Amino acid sequence: MNDYNFWSDLLDTFQSSPDWIKALWLLIPPGFLLGLVALMLRFRIAAKQMEQSAGGELIYSIHRDAGQLRVVSHIPLAEGNPGLLVFDPPAGGEDGSPETNRLAPPA
């Protein structure tokens, strides 16, 4: 077992394989590298486009904690409307009764 050489065995296997398998061995690694470069370039282009298009402003955020959903407005509201909307959990349950979502006044 001391005289075993991996590279010799690999090259012998390559030499004794059919021609179409030899062609695959020679074409797949460069094809993989070209595909990898293409994916990286697409990712970089898409990332730059996202940076340019992300210049808008945040209007609403939705936070979930302890089973409640809170919608927070980031724009000034008129006529004393609250900036925070709290949604009650469904009044029904697992018994199959109709469930409606209602707005609750902020706590």
mmCIF file of the C-alpha atoms, coordinates in Angstrom:
data_MODEL
# 
_entry.id   MODEL 
# 
loop_
_atom_site.group_PDB 
_atom_site.id 
_atom_site.type_symbol 
_atom_site.label_atom_id 
_atom_site.label_alt_id 
_atom_site.label_comp_id 
_atom_site.label_asym_id 
_atom_site.label_entity_id 
_atom_site.label_seq_id 
_atom_site.pdbx_PDB_ins_code 
_atom_site.Cartn_x 
_atom_site.Cartn_y 
_atom_site.Cartn_z 
_atom_site.occupancy 
_atom_site.B_iso_or_equiv 
_atom_site.pdbx_formal_charge 
_atom_site.auth_seq_id 
_atom_site.auth_comp_id 
_atom_site.auth_asym_id 
_atom_site.auth_atom_id 
_atom_site.pdbx_PDB_model_num 
ATOM 1   C CA . MET A 1 1   ? 0.000   0.000  0.000   1.00 0.00 ? 1   MET A CA 1 
ATOM 2   C CA . ASN A 1 2   ? 3.028   2.257  0.315   1.00 0.00 ? 2   ASN A CA 1 
ATOM 3   C CA . ASP A 1 3   ? 3.498   2.493  -3.460  1.00 0.00 ? 3   ASP A CA 1 
ATOM 4   C CA . TYR A 1 4   ? -0.073  3.714  -4.188  1.00 0.00 ? 4   TYR A CA 1 
ATOM 5   C CA . ASN A 1 5   ? -0.220  7.075  -5.981  1.00 0.00 ? 5   ASN A CA 1 
ATOM 6   C CA . PHE A 1 6   ? -3.555  8.838  -6.305  1.00 0.00 ? 6   PHE A CA 1 
ATOM 7   C CA . TRP A 1 7   ? -2.540  10.980 -9.295  1.00 0.00 ? 7   TRP A CA 1 
ATOM 8   C CA . SER A 1 8   ? -1.226  7.980  -11.205 1.00 0.00 ? 8   SER A CA 1 
ATOM 9   C CA . ASP A 1 9   ? -4.482  6.132  -10.603 1.00 0.00 ? 9   ASP A CA 1 
ATOM 10  C CA . LEU A 1 10  ? -6.561  9.183  -11.623 1.00 0.00 ? 10  LEU A CA 1 
ATOM 11  C CA . LEU A 1 11  ? -4.618  9.750  -14.855 1.00 0.00 ? 11  LEU A CA 1 
ATOM 12  C CA . ASP A 1 12  ? -4.788  6.034  -15.701 1.00 0.00 ? 12  ASP A CA 1 
ATOM 13  C CA . THR A 1 13  ? -8.553  6.120  -15.208 1.00 0.00 ? 13  THR A CA 1 
ATOM 14  C CA . PHE A 1 14  ? -8.787  9.209  -17.423 1.00 0.00 ? 14  PHE A CA 1 
ATOM 15  C CA . GLN A 1 15  ? -6.702  7.591  -20.144 1.00 0.00 ? 15  GLN A CA 1 
ATOM 16  C CA . SER A 1 16  ? -8.765  4.405  -20.205 1.00 0.00 ? 16  SER A CA 1 
ATOM 17  C CA . SER A 1 17  ? -12.155 6.163  -20.215 1.00 0.00 ? 17  SER A CA 1 
ATOM 18  C CA . PRO A 1 18  ? -14.217 6.680  -23.419 1.00 0.00 ? 18  PRO A CA 1 
ATOM 19  C CA . ASP A 1 19  ? -13.736 9.836  -25.467 1.00 0.00 ? 19  ASP A CA 1 
ATOM 20  C CA . TRP A 1 20  ? -17.062 11.411 -24.507 1.00 0.00 ? 20  TRP A CA 1 
ATOM 21  C CA . ILE A 1 21  ? -16.199 11.126 -20.810 1.00 0.00 ? 21  ILE A CA 1 
ATOM 22  C CA . LYS A 1 22  ? -12.800 12.693 -21.518 1.00 0.00 ? 22  LYS A CA 1 
ATOM 23  C CA . ALA A 1 23  ? -14.600 15.577 -23.204 1.00 0.00 ? 23  ALA A CA 1 
ATOM 24  C CA . LEU A 1 24  ? -16.839 16.008 -20.137 1.00 0.00 ? 24  LEU A CA 1 
ATOM 25  C CA . TRP A 1 25  ? -13.789 15.992 -17.833 1.00 0.00 ? 25  TRP A CA 1 
ATOM 26  C CA . LEU A 1 26  ? -12.253 18.763 -19.915 1.00 0.00 ? 26  LEU A CA 1 
ATOM 27  C CA . LEU A 1 27  ? -15.399 20.899 -20.413 1.00 0.00 ? 27  LEU A CA 1 
ATOM 28  C CA . ILE A 1 28  ? -17.153 20.799 -17.029 1.00 0.00 ? 28  ILE A CA 1 
ATOM 29  C CA . PRO A 1 29  ? -14.532 22.605 -14.856 1.00 0.00 ? 29  PRO A CA 1 
ATOM 30  C CA . PRO A 1 30  ? -14.233 25.651 -17.172 1.00 0.00 ? 30  PRO A CA 1 
ATOM 31  C CA . GLY A 1 31  ? -18.016 25.685 -17.597 1.00 0.00 ? 31  GLY A CA 1 
ATOM 32  C CA . PHE A 1 32  ? -18.432 25.677 -13.830 1.00 0.00 ? 32  PHE A CA 1 
ATOM 33  C CA . LEU A 1 33  ? -15.991 28.565 -13.434 1.00 0.00 ? 33  LEU A CA 1 
ATOM 34  C CA . LEU A 1 34  ? -17.696 30.599 -16.165 1.00 0.00 ? 34  LEU A CA 1 
ATOM 35  C CA . GLY A 1 35  ? -21.095 29.986 -14.551 1.00 0.00 ? 35  GLY A CA 1 
ATOM 36  C CA . LEU A 1 36  ? -19.743 31.022 -11.158 1.00 0.00 ? 36  LEU A CA 1 
ATOM 37  C CA . VAL A 1 37  ? -18.291 34.246 -12.584 1.00 0.00 ? 37  VAL A CA 1 
ATOM 38  C CA . ALA A 1 38  ? -21.609 34.999 -14.336 1.00 0.00 ? 38  ALA A CA 1 
ATOM 39  C CA . LEU A 1 39  ? -23.545 34.487 -11.085 1.00 0.00 ? 39  LEU A CA 1 
ATOM 40  C CA . MET A 1 40  ? -21.167 36.752 -9.170  1.00 0.00 ? 40  MET A CA 1 
ATOM 41  C CA . LEU A 1 41  ? -21.453 39.493 -11.790 1.00 0.00 ? 41  LEU A CA 1 
ATOM 42  C CA . ARG A 1 42  ? -25.265 39.279 -11.766 1.00 0.00 ? 42  ARG A CA 1 
ATOM 43  C CA . PHE A 1 43  ? -25.259 39.483 -7.983  1.00 0.00 ? 43  PHE A CA 1 
ATOM 44  C CA . ARG A 1 44  ? -23.030 42.573 -7.976  1.00 0.00 ? 44  ARG A CA 1 
ATOM 45  C CA . ILE A 1 45  ? -25.169 44.297 -10.632 1.00 0.00 ? 45  ILE A CA 1 
ATOM 46  C CA . ALA A 1 46  ? -28.394 43.478 -8.749  1.00 0.00 ? 46  ALA A CA 1 
ATOM 47  C CA . ALA A 1 47  ? -26.871 44.716 -5.464  1.00 0.00 ? 47  ALA A CA 1 
ATOM 48  C CA . LYS A 1 48  ? -25.934 48.039 -7.051  1.00 0.00 ? 48  LYS A CA 1 
ATOM 49  C CA . GLN A 1 49  ? -29.442 48.389 -8.498  1.00 0.00 ? 49  GLN A CA 1 
ATOM 50  C CA . MET A 1 50  ? -30.947 47.684 -5.072  1.00 0.00 ? 50  MET A CA 1 
ATOM 51  C CA . GLU A 1 51  ? -28.773 50.397 -3.487  1.00 0.00 ? 51  GLU A CA 1 
ATOM 52  C CA . GLN A 1 52  ? -29.945 52.907 -6.079  1.00 0.00 ? 52  GLN A CA 1 
ATOM 53  C CA . SER A 1 53  ? -33.644 52.013 -5.824  1.00 0.00 ? 53  SER A CA 1 
ATOM 54  C CA . ALA A 1 54  ? -33.744 51.873 -2.007  1.00 0.00 ? 54  ALA A CA 1 
ATOM 55  C CA . GLY A 1 55  ? -33.835 55.653 -1.721  1.00 0.00 ? 55  GLY A CA 1 
ATOM 56  C CA . GLY A 1 56  ? -37.522 55.852 -0.752  1.00 0.00 ? 56  GLY A CA 1 
ATOM 57  C CA . GLU A 1 57  ? -38.930 56.615 2.661   1.00 0.00 ? 57  GLU A CA 1 
ATOM 58  C CA . LEU A 1 58  ? -40.304 54.232 5.270   1.00 0.00 ? 58  LEU A CA 1 
ATOM 59  C CA . ILE A 1 59  ? -44.019 54.835 5.834   1.00 0.00 ? 59  ILE A CA 1 
ATOM 60  C CA . TYR A 1 60  ? -45.209 51.917 8.020   1.00 0.00 ? 60  TYR A CA 1 
ATOM 61  C CA . SER A 1 61  ? -43.588 49.211 10.129  1.00 0.00 ? 61  SER A CA 1 
ATOM 62  C CA . ILE A 1 62  ? -45.271 46.099 11.500  1.00 0.00 ? 62  ILE A CA 1 
ATOM 63  C CA . HIS A 1 63  ? -44.068 44.704 14.827  1.00 0.00 ? 63  HIS A CA 1 
ATOM 64  C CA . ARG A 1 64  ? -45.209 41.417 16.359  1.00 0.00 ? 64  ARG A CA 1 
ATOM 65  C CA . ASP A 1 65  ? -44.781 40.746 20.064  1.00 0.00 ? 65  ASP A CA 1 
ATOM 66  C CA . ALA A 1 66  ? -46.714 38.562 22.492  1.00 0.00 ? 66  ALA A CA 1 
ATOM 67  C CA . GLY A 1 67  ? -49.289 37.629 19.869  1.00 0.00 ? 67  GLY A CA 1 
ATOM 68  C CA . GLN A 1 68  ? -50.111 41.230 18.954  1.00 0.00 ? 68  GLN A CA 1 
ATOM 69  C CA . LEU A 1 69  ? -49.461 43.015 15.701  1.00 0.00 ? 69  LEU A CA 1 
ATOM 70  C CA . ARG A 1 70  ? -48.581 46.686 15.919  1.00 0.00 ? 70  ARG A CA 1 
ATOM 71  C CA . VAL A 1 71  ? -48.586 48.914 12.853  1.00 0.00 ? 71  VAL A CA 1 
ATOM 72  C CA . VAL A 1 72  ? -46.422 51.973 13.434  1.00 0.00 ? 72  VAL A CA 1 
ATOM 73  C CA . SER A 1 73  ? -46.785 54.963 11.136  1.00 0.00 ? 73  SER A CA 1 
ATOM 74  C CA . HIS A 1 74  ? -43.646 56.938 10.362  1.00 0.00 ? 74  HIS A CA 1 
ATOM 75  C CA . ILE A 1 75  ? -45.425 59.877 8.751   1.00 0.00 ? 75  ILE A CA 1 
ATOM 76  C CA . PRO A 1 76  ? -47.192 62.703 10.600  1.00 0.00 ? 76  PRO A CA 1 
ATOM 77  C CA . LEU A 1 77  ? -50.896 61.982 11.042  1.00 0.00 ? 77  LEU A CA 1 
ATOM 78  C CA . ALA A 1 78  ? -53.616 64.583 10.864  1.00 0.00 ? 78  ALA A CA 1 
ATOM 79  C CA . GLU A 1 79  ? -56.547 65.250 13.227  1.00 0.00 ? 79  GLU A CA 1 
ATOM 80  C CA . GLY A 1 80  ? -55.122 63.466 16.254  1.00 0.00 ? 80  GLY A CA 1 
ATOM 81  C CA . ASN A 1 81  ? -55.145 59.970 14.774  1.00 0.00 ? 81  ASN A CA 1 
ATOM 82  C CA . PRO A 1 82  ? -52.856 57.639 16.712  1.00 0.00 ? 82  PRO A CA 1 
ATOM 83  C CA . GLY A 1 83  ? -49.496 56.707 15.278  1.00 0.00 ? 83  GLY A CA 1 
ATOM 84  C CA . LEU A 1 84  ? -49.843 53.173 16.640  1.00 0.00 ? 84  LEU A CA 1 
ATOM 85  C CA . LEU A 1 85  ? -52.561 50.681 15.705  1.00 0.00 ? 85  LEU A CA 1 
ATOM 86  C CA . VAL A 1 86  ? -52.930 47.539 17.825  1.00 0.00 ? 86  VAL A CA 1 
ATOM 87  C CA . PHE A 1 87  ? -54.765 44.573 16.387  1.00 0.00 ? 87  PHE A CA 1 
ATOM 88  C CA . ASP A 1 88  ? -56.667 42.395 18.877  1.00 0.00 ? 88  ASP A CA 1 
ATOM 89  C CA . PRO A 1 89  ? -56.170 38.656 18.622  1.00 0.00 ? 89  PRO A CA 1 
ATOM 90  C CA . PRO A 1 90  ? -59.146 36.906 16.999  1.00 0.00 ? 90  PRO A CA 1 
ATOM 91  C CA . ALA A 1 91  ? -62.193 36.852 19.286  1.00 0.00 ? 91  ALA A CA 1 
ATOM 92  C CA . GLY A 1 92  ? -63.236 33.378 18.139  1.00 0.00 ? 92  GLY A CA 1 
ATOM 93  C CA . GLY A 1 93  ? -60.901 30.539 18.566  1.00 0.00 ? 93  GLY A CA 1 
ATOM 94  C CA . GLU A 1 94  ? -60.555 26.971 17.626  1.00 0.00 ? 94  GLU A CA 1 
ATOM 95  C CA . ASP A 1 95  ? -64.288 26.307 18.018  1.00 0.00 ? 95  ASP A CA 1 
ATOM 96  C CA . GLY A 1 96  ? -64.990 27.443 14.448  1.00 0.00 ? 96  GLY A CA 1 
ATOM 97  C CA . SER A 1 97  ? -66.830 30.667 15.320  1.00 0.00 ? 97  SER A CA 1 
ATOM 98  C CA . PRO A 1 98  ? -66.405 33.551 12.877  1.00 0.00 ? 98  PRO A CA 1 
ATOM 99  C CA . GLU A 1 99  ? -63.320 35.608 13.536  1.00 0.00 ? 99  GLU A CA 1 
ATOM 100 C CA . THR A 1 100 ? -62.956 39.276 12.730  1.00 0.00 ? 100 THR A CA 1 
ATOM 101 C CA . ASN A 1 101 ? -59.959 41.519 13.194  1.00 0.00 ? 101 ASN A CA 1 
ATOM 102 C CA . ARG A 1 102 ? -60.805 44.735 15.000  1.00 0.00 ? 102 ARG A CA 1 
ATOM 103 C CA . LEU A 1 103 ? -58.726 47.801 15.618  1.00 0.00 ? 103 LEU A CA 1 
ATOM 104 C CA . ALA A 1 104 ? -58.198 48.532 19.267  1.00 0.00 ? 104 ALA A CA 1 
ATOM 105 C CA . PRO A 1 105 ? -57.251 51.912 20.668  1.00 0.00 ? 105 PRO A CA 1 
ATOM 106 C CA . PRO A 1 106 ? -53.588 52.189 21.633  1.00 0.00 ? 106 PRO A CA 1 
ATOM 107 C CA . ALA A 1 107 ? -52.797 51.226 25.190  1.00 0.00 ? 107 ALA A CA 1 
# 
